[in-house]
mmCIF file of C-alpha atoms and ligand atoms in Angstrom:
data_model
loop_
_atom_site.group_PDB
_atom_site.id
_atom_site.type_symbol
_atom_site.label_atom_id
_atom_site.label_comp_id
_atom_site.label_asym_id
_atom_site.label_seq_id
_atom_site.Cartn_x
_atom_site.Cartn_y
_atom_site.Cartn_z
ATOM 1 C CA MET A 1 111.043 97.980 78.040
ATOM 2 C CA LYS A 2 111.875 100.520 80.763
ATOM 3 C CA ILE A 3 111.154 99.493 84.346
ATOM 4 C CA ILE A 4 111.440 101.708 87.390
ATOM 5 C CA PHE A 5 112.887 100.048 90.468
ATOM 6 C CA ALA A 6 111.806 102.212 93.436
ATOM 7 C CA THR A 7 115.121 102.165 95.287
ATOM 8 C CA HIS A 8 118.250 104.253 95.832
ATOM 9 C CA ASN A 9 120.237 101.182 96.867
ATOM 10 C CA GLN A 10 122.890 100.769 94.164
ATOM 11 C CA ASN A 11 123.758 97.227 95.364
ATOM 12 C CA LYS A 12 120.221 96.161 94.617
ATOM 13 C CA VAL A 13 120.098 98.000 91.305
ATOM 14 C CA LYS A 14 123.310 96.258 90.182
ATOM 15 C CA GLU A 15 122.029 92.883 91.360
ATOM 16 C CA LEU A 16 118.656 93.280 89.622
ATOM 17 C CA HIS A 17 120.346 94.608 86.497
ATOM 18 C CA ARG A 18 122.276 91.343 86.193
ATOM 19 C CA LEU A 19 119.153 89.287 86.860
ATOM 20 C CA LEU A 20 116.910 90.928 84.264
ATOM 21 C CA PRO A 21 117.226 89.829 80.642
ATOM 22 C CA ASP A 22 118.286 92.286 77.930
ATOM 23 C CA PRO A 23 114.972 93.753 76.748
ATOM 24 C CA TYR A 24 114.417 95.261 80.188
ATOM 25 C CA GLU A 25 116.082 98.568 81.031
ATOM 26 C CA LEU A 26 116.183 99.220 84.757
ATOM 27 C CA LEU A 27 115.793 102.796 86.009
ATOM 28 C CA SER A 28 116.398 103.664 89.653
ATOM 29 C CA LEU A 29 114.849 106.498 91.679
ATOM 30 C CA ASN A 30 117.933 108.604 90.938
ATOM 31 C CA ASP A 31 117.368 108.088 87.205
ATOM 32 C CA ILE A 32 113.852 109.578 87.435
ATOM 33 C CA GLY A 33 115.002 112.484 89.638
ATOM 34 C CA CYS A 34 113.397 111.178 92.817
ATOM 35 C CA LEU A 35 116.149 112.035 95.280
ATOM 36 C CA PRO A 36 114.517 112.021 98.762
ATOM 37 C CA GLU A 37 114.685 108.807 100.736
ATOM 38 C CA ILE A 38 111.215 107.230 100.947
ATOM 39 C CA GLU A 39 110.682 106.536 104.632
ATOM 40 C CA GLU A 40 110.181 102.878 105.467
ATOM 41 C CA THR A 41 107.605 103.224 108.219
ATOM 42 C CA GLY A 42 105.828 99.879 107.634
ATOM 43 C CA LYS A 43 105.755 97.089 110.190
ATOM 44 C CA THR A 44 106.202 94.322 107.612
ATOM 45 C CA LEU A 45 108.255 93.817 104.455
ATOM 46 C CA GLU A 46 104.979 93.852 102.526
ATOM 47 C CA GLU A 47 103.936 97.248 103.939
ATOM 48 C CA ASN A 48 107.320 98.822 103.191
ATOM 49 C CA ALA A 49 107.456 97.458 99.648
ATOM 50 C CA LYS A 50 103.940 98.807 99.020
ATOM 51 C CA LEU A 51 104.617 102.263 100.382
ATOM 52 C CA LYS A 52 107.745 102.712 98.227
ATOM 53 C CA ALA A 53 105.992 101.597 95.020
ATOM 54 C CA ASP A 54 102.849 103.621 95.847
ATOM 55 C CA TYR A 55 104.967 106.757 96.351
ATOM 56 C CA VAL A 56 106.411 106.512 92.839
ATOM 57 C CA ARG A 57 103.086 105.526 91.261
ATOM 58 C CA TYR A 58 101.144 108.413 92.785
ATOM 59 C CA LYS A 59 103.845 111.105 92.702
ATOM 60 C CA TYR A 60 105.156 110.391 89.190
ATOM 61 C CA GLY A 61 102.255 108.466 87.625
ATOM 62 C CA LEU A 62 104.643 105.716 86.532
ATOM 63 C CA ASP A 63 104.474 101.951 86.619
ATOM 64 C CA CYS A 64 107.193 100.594 88.876
ATOM 65 C CA PHE A 65 108.174 97.939 91.357
ATOM 66 C CA SER A 66 109.865 98.045 94.727
ATOM 67 C CA ASP A 67 111.485 95.506 96.985
ATOM 68 C CA ASP A 68 111.839 95.208 100.706
ATOM 69 C CA SER A 69 113.936 92.438 102.098
ATOM 70 C CA GLY A 70 115.348 91.159 105.318
ATOM 71 C CA LEU A 71 116.830 88.335 107.311
ATOM 72 C CA GLU A 72 114.408 86.288 109.438
ATOM 73 C CA VAL A 73 115.901 84.084 112.166
ATOM 74 C CA ASP A 74 113.628 81.294 113.433
ATOM 75 C CA ALA A 75 114.966 81.306 117.013
ATOM 76 C CA LEU A 76 114.397 85.084 117.165
ATOM 77 C CA ASN A 77 110.766 84.760 116.063
ATOM 78 C CA GLY A 78 111.563 86.183 112.621
ATOM 79 C CA ALA A 79 113.758 89.089 113.816
ATOM 80 C CA PRO A 80 115.424 91.199 112.566
ATOM 81 C CA GLY A 81 112.963 90.938 109.624
ATOM 82 C CA VAL A 82 111.701 94.317 108.498
ATOM 83 C CA TYR A 83 114.245 95.964 110.832
ATOM 84 C CA SER A 84 117.256 94.143 109.301
ATOM 85 C CA ALA A 85 119.060 97.306 108.150
ATOM 86 C CA ARG A 86 118.721 99.034 111.546
ATOM 87 C CA TYR A 87 118.728 96.030 113.880
ATOM 88 C CA ALA A 88 121.504 97.529 116.036
ATOM 89 C CA GLY A 89 120.431 101.157 115.625
ATOM 90 C CA LYS A 90 119.419 103.791 113.135
ATOM 91 C CA GLU A 91 123.021 104.213 111.902
ATOM 92 C CA LYS A 92 122.405 101.032 109.841
ATOM 93 C CA ASN A 93 125.826 99.622 110.709
ATOM 94 C CA ASN A 94 126.391 96.150 109.191
ATOM 95 C CA ASP A 95 129.058 95.070 111.680
ATOM 96 C CA ALA A 96 126.945 96.126 114.658
ATOM 97 C CA ASN A 97 123.936 94.289 113.163
ATOM 98 C CA ILE A 98 125.951 91.081 112.819
ATOM 99 C CA GLN A 99 127.311 91.406 116.375
ATOM 100 C CA LYS A 100 123.744 91.794 117.642
ATOM 101 C CA ILE A 101 122.615 88.655 115.785
ATOM 102 C CA TRP A 102 125.468 86.676 117.370
ATOM 103 C CA LYS A 103 124.654 88.065 120.818
ATOM 104 C CA SER A 104 120.955 87.253 120.455
ATOM 105 C CA LEU A 105 121.773 83.718 119.281
ATOM 106 C CA LYS A 106 124.379 82.967 121.945
ATOM 107 C CA GLY A 107 123.922 79.385 123.152
ATOM 108 C CA VAL A 108 121.139 78.702 120.637
ATOM 109 C CA PRO A 109 121.849 75.399 118.854
ATOM 110 C CA ASP A 110 119.469 75.885 115.924
ATOM 111 C CA THR A 111 120.425 78.941 113.875
ATOM 112 C CA ALA A 112 117.971 78.345 111.011
ATOM 113 C CA ALA A 113 117.135 81.552 109.158
ATOM 114 C CA CYS A 114 115.949 82.784 105.817
ATOM 115 C CA PHE A 115 116.255 85.816 103.620
ATOM 116 C CA ARG A 116 112.894 87.000 102.335
ATOM 117 C CA SER A 117 112.236 89.553 99.640
ATOM 118 C CA VAL A 118 108.854 91.052 98.827
ATOM 119 C CA PHE A 119 108.251 92.875 95.556
ATOM 120 C CA TYR A 120 105.291 95.187 95.118
ATOM 121 C CA VAL A 121 104.421 95.969 91.507
ATOM 122 C CA HIS A 122 102.277 98.632 89.823
ATOM 123 C CA LEU A 123 101.636 97.509 86.275
ATOM 124 C CA ARG A 124 98.966 98.762 83.882
ATOM 125 C CA GLY A 125 96.456 99.703 86.555
ATOM 126 C CA LYS A 126 96.904 96.565 88.629
ATOM 127 C CA THR A 127 99.071 95.755 91.647
ATOM 128 C CA TYR A 128 100.887 92.553 92.496
ATOM 129 C CA SER A 129 102.814 91.276 95.515
ATOM 130 C CA LEU A 130 105.578 88.733 94.846
ATOM 131 C CA GLU A 131 107.833 86.897 97.292
ATOM 132 C CA GLY A 132 111.188 85.120 97.171
ATOM 133 C CA ARG A 133 112.657 83.168 100.058
ATOM 134 C CA VAL A 134 115.943 81.343 100.588
ATOM 135 C CA ALA A 135 116.441 79.195 103.688
ATOM 136 C CA GLY A 136 119.746 78.576 105.435
ATOM 137 C CA LYS A 137 121.557 79.057 108.718
ATOM 138 C CA ILE A 138 123.626 81.640 110.583
ATOM 139 C CA VAL A 139 127.303 80.961 111.372
ATOM 140 C CA PHE A 140 129.271 82.514 114.236
ATOM 141 C CA GLU A 141 132.163 83.897 112.195
ATOM 142 C CA LYS A 142 132.301 86.129 109.144
ATOM 143 C CA ARG A 143 133.258 84.222 106.031
ATOM 144 C CA GLY A 144 133.968 85.731 102.609
ATOM 145 C CA PHE A 145 134.164 89.214 101.172
ATOM 146 C CA GLY A 146 131.391 89.369 98.549
ATOM 147 C CA GLY A 147 127.842 90.636 98.799
ATOM 148 C CA PHE A 148 126.593 92.977 101.511
ATOM 149 C CA GLY A 149 124.665 93.067 104.786
ATOM 150 C CA TYR A 150 124.385 89.668 106.461
ATOM 151 C CA ASP A 151 125.943 87.747 103.529
ATOM 152 C CA PRO A 152 129.166 86.787 105.419
ATOM 153 C CA ILE A 153 127.205 84.954 108.158
ATOM 154 C CA PHE A 154 124.481 83.230 106.088
ATOM 155 C CA ILE A 155 124.930 79.769 104.547
ATOM 156 C CA PRO A 156 122.074 78.845 102.194
ATOM 157 C CA ASN A 157 120.759 75.272 102.514
ATOM 158 C CA GLY A 158 122.508 72.820 100.195
ATOM 159 C CA HIS A 159 125.768 74.800 100.320
ATOM 160 C CA LYS A 160 128.829 74.818 102.583
ATOM 161 C CA LYS A 161 129.807 78.444 101.955
ATOM 162 C CA THR A 162 128.251 81.741 102.986
ATOM 163 C CA PHE A 163 126.625 84.035 100.437
ATOM 164 C CA ALA A 164 129.732 86.237 100.743
ATOM 165 C CA GLU A 165 131.973 83.276 99.832
ATOM 166 C CA LEU A 166 129.724 81.958 97.072
ATOM 167 C CA GLY A 167 129.983 85.261 95.185
ATOM 168 C CA ASP A 168 127.541 87.136 93.003
ATOM 169 C CA GLU A 169 127.240 84.570 90.252
ATOM 170 C CA ILE A 170 125.918 81.809 92.505
ATOM 171 C CA LYS A 171 124.052 84.155 94.868
ATOM 172 C CA ASN A 172 122.206 85.677 91.920
ATOM 173 C CA LYS A 173 120.909 82.250 90.929
ATOM 174 C CA ILE A 174 119.518 81.232 94.314
ATOM 175 C CA SER A 175 118.859 84.376 96.324
ATOM 176 C CA HIS A 176 115.513 85.605 97.643
ATOM 177 C CA ARG A 177 115.663 88.508 95.145
ATOM 178 C CA ALA A 178 116.559 86.133 92.283
ATOM 179 C CA ILE A 179 113.451 84.067 93.070
ATOM 180 C CA ALA A 180 111.211 87.150 93.304
ATOM 181 C CA THR A 181 112.780 88.525 90.101
ATOM 182 C CA LYS A 182 111.910 85.324 88.206
ATOM 183 C CA GLN A 183 108.293 85.878 89.235
ATOM 184 C CA LEU A 184 108.550 89.505 88.121
ATOM 185 C CA ILE A 185 109.775 88.458 84.663
ATOM 186 C CA GLU A 186 106.972 85.876 84.427
ATOM 187 C CA LEU A 187 104.503 88.635 85.333
ATOM 188 C CA PHE A 188 105.891 90.988 82.658
ATOM 189 C CA ASN A 189 105.829 88.176 80.094
ATOM 190 C CA SER A 190 102.233 87.258 80.920
ATOM 191 C CA ILE A 191 100.912 90.742 80.157
HETATM 192 P P1 LIG B 201 116.220 96.665 102.369
HETATM 193 O O1 LIG B 201 115.378 95.788 101.519
HETATM 194 O O2 LIG B 201 117.185 97.513 101.598
HETATM 195 O O3 LIG B 201 115.436 97.448 103.367
HETATM 196 O O4 LIG B 201 117.168 95.641 103.126
HETATM 197 C C1 LIG B 201 117.150 95.562 104.494
HETATM 198 C C2 LIG B 201 118.382 94.918 105.031
HETATM 199 O O5 LIG B 201 118.238 93.496 104.951
HETATM 200 C C3 LIG B 201 119.705 95.219 104.344
HETATM 201 O O6 LIG B 201 120.257 96.421 104.772
HETATM 202 C C4 LIG B 201 120.534 94.036 104.787
HETATM 203 O O7 LIG B 201 121.000 94.222 106.087
HETATM 204 C C5 LIG B 201 119.495 92.916 104.796
HETATM 205 N N1 LIG B 201 119.517 92.211 103.498
HETATM 206 C C6 LIG B 201 118.548 92.222 102.546
HETATM 207 N N2 LIG B 201 118.931 91.466 101.491
HETATM 208 C C7 LIG B 201 120.162 90.996 101.797
HETATM 209 C C8 LIG B 201 121.095 90.164 101.087
HETATM 210 O O8 LIG B 201 120.889 89.728 99.937
HETATM 211 N N3 LIG B 201 122.228 89.892 101.735
HETATM 212 C C9 LIG B 201 122.523 90.363 102.976
HETATM 213 N N4 LIG B 201 121.723 91.143 103.660
HETATM 214 C C10 LIG B 201 120.530 91.465 103.075
#
């Protein structure tokens, strides 16, 4: 079964590819010839996920799903949230984003945070919104070399290592996208 994942982000495509069982063939926006970046103008993860999936559904007439994800820090009232990629500016610089998190959390004892991922799905004339969430905390040094984005400064609850130290195999079992992907597979299997 071919599934279109409405993203150009190759990290996410690779991650989802590993998470989906064999019968599912994942196609990215590049694979369907949709080259322009779909602007993420929403104010919530839900809005952004919907606008990306809607774009593909209405422009190409294809069933698809999209994801929008971000880091939500409790002490920062859920920031950077939907602005995670461009927290420190529109250049989307990971190092600058991490520095800004540390600066914003300076002197804050409780660094509880979560990664949240929202999937929006167009499937056989119906739409679905799915959500995965993994709770943890922010640390004040970068640890590990795996993953991307905020992975080197996020320790998921129940673990002593950051996502970047835990590596793809463990991250892909417990991550926000892994949880949302399980729901996606259940949805496909139920139809
Ligand atoms: P988007 O879903 O591509 O818009 O992701 C927004 C941003 O959230 C990314 O650029 C990262 O900074 C952050 N992010 C989302 N998921 C992860 C993750 O699994 N690890 C680290 N950072 C993430």
